């Protein structure tokens, strides 16, 4: 709902079905992202992993290469936004498209 309230259109949604942070942290996020990518094949849209209990930043470049679209994790987005608020440019070549400094143009449908 909060994404909708911020004007971000959620094209499709699937749940991780994790009951707590331990289960989220133990999740095989690589397999899960690939499974979700097959279920939600519109590659024009980034894939958001909003669960902050998942340490995904190091996996993001490989995930983006595998599924052919940006992957944005909750912790990664929080870091990006915090740095922007502090006036820093975000440029980390090994942390995915969001932190690369060259964000793609995304659809507004």
Coordinates of C-alpha atoms in Angstrom, one line a residue:
X1 CA 0.0 0.0 0.0
X2 CA 2.8 2.5 0.9
X3 CA 4.2 2.2 -2.7
X4 CA 0.8 2.9 -4.1
X5 CA 0.5 5.9 -1.8
X6 CA 3.9 7.2 -3.1
X7 CA 2.7 7.0 -6.7
X8 CA 4.6 3.8 -7.5
X9 CA 2.6 1.4 -9.6
X10 CA 3.1 -2.2 -8.6
X11 CA 2.6 -4.2 -11.8
X12 CA 2.4 -7.6 -10.0
X13 CA 3.2 -9.0 -6.6
X14 CA 4.1 -12.4 -5.2
X15 CA 4.8 -13.2 -1.5
X16 CA 7.9 -14.7 0.0
X17 CA 5.6 -16.3 2.7
X18 CA 8.2 -16.0 5.4
X19 CA 6.8 -15.9 8.9
X20 CA 9.8 -14.1 10.5
X21 CA 13.2 -12.6 9.9
X22 CA 15.0 -15.9 10.5
X23 CA 13.0 -17.6 7.7
X24 CA 13.6 -14.7 5.4
X25 CA 17.3 -14.7 6.1
X26 CA 17.5 -18.5 5.4
X27 CA 15.6 -18.1 2.1
X28 CA 17.5 -19.1 -1.1
X29 CA 16.9 -15.7 -2.6
X30 CA 18.6 -16.6 -5.9
X31 CA 16.2 -19.5 -6.6
X32 CA 13.3 -17.4 -5.4
X33 CA 14.1 -14.5 -7.7
X34 CA 14.4 -16.8 -10.7
X35 CA 11.1 -18.5 -9.8
X36 CA 9.4 -15.1 -9.4
X37 CA 10.9 -13.9 -12.7
X38 CA 9.3 -16.8 -14.5
X39 CA 6.0 -16.1 -12.9
X40 CA 6.2 -12.3 -13.6
X41 CA 7.9 -12.2 -17.1
X42 CA 7.4 -8.4 -17.8
X43 CA 11.1 -7.5 -18.0
X44 CA 10.4 -3.8 -18.3
X45 CA 9.7 -3.6 -14.6
X46 CA 12.3 -4.0 -11.9
X47 CA 12.0 -6.7 -9.3
X48 CA 11.6 -5.4 -5.7
X49 CA 12.7 -7.5 -2.7
X50 CA 11.3 -5.4 0.2
X51 CA 12.2 -7.8 3.0
X52 CA 15.1 -6.1 5.0
X53 CA 15.9 -9.4 6.7
X54 CA 17.4 -10.6 3.3
X55 CA 21.0 -9.7 2.7
X56 CA 20.9 -9.4 -1.0
X57 CA 23.2 -6.6 -2.0
X58 CA 26.1 -8.8 -2.9
X59 CA 23.8 -11.1 -5.0
X60 CA 22.1 -8.3 -6.9
X61 CA 24.5 -8.0 -9.9
X62 CA 24.3 -11.7 -10.6
X63 CA 20.5 -11.7 -10.2
X64 CA 20.2 -8.8 -12.6
X65 CA 22.3 -10.5 -15.1
X66 CA 20.3 -13.7 -14.8
X67 CA 16.9 -12.2 -15.1
X68 CA 17.6 -9.2 -17.4
X69 CA 16.0 -6.5 -15.2
X70 CA 17.0 -4.4 -12.3
X71 CA 16.6 -6.0 -8.8
X72 CA 16.1 -3.7 -5.9
X73 CA 16.4 -5.0 -2.3
X74 CA 15.0 -3.2 0.7
X75 CA 18.4 -2.7 2.4
X76 CA 19.9 -1.5 -0.9
X77 CA 17.1 1.0 -1.5
X78 CA 17.4 2.3 2.1
X79 CA 21.2 2.8 1.7
X80 CA 20.7 4.6 -1.7
X81 CA 18.0 6.9 -0.3
X82 CA 20.0 7.7 2.8
X83 CA 23.1 8.6 0.8
X84 CA 20.9 10.8 -1.5
X85 CA 19.5 12.6 1.5
X86 CA 23.0 13.2 2.8
X87 CA 24.0 14.6 -0.6
X88 CA 26.2 11.8 -1.7
X89 CA 26.2 10.3 -5.2
X90 CA 25.8 6.5 -5.2
X91 CA 28.3 4.8 -7.4
X92 CA 29.2 1.2 -6.5
X93 CA 29.9 -0.9 -9.6
X94 CA 29.3 -4.2 -7.8
X95 CA 26.0 -3.5 -6.1
X96 CA 23.5 -3.5 -9.0
X97 CA 21.8 -0.9 -11.2
X98 CA 20.4 1.2 -8.4
X99 CA 23.8 1.9 -6.8
X100 CA 25.7 2.1 -10.1
X101 CA 24.9 5.8 -10.6
X102 CA 23.1 5.2 -13.9
X103 CA 19.5 4.3 -13.1
X104 CA 17.4 3.1 -16.1
X105 CA 14.2 4.9 -17.2
X106 CA 11.3 2.8 -15.9
X107 CA 7.8 2.5 -17.3
X108 CA 5.0 4.5 -15.6
X109 CA 2.1 2.2 -16.4

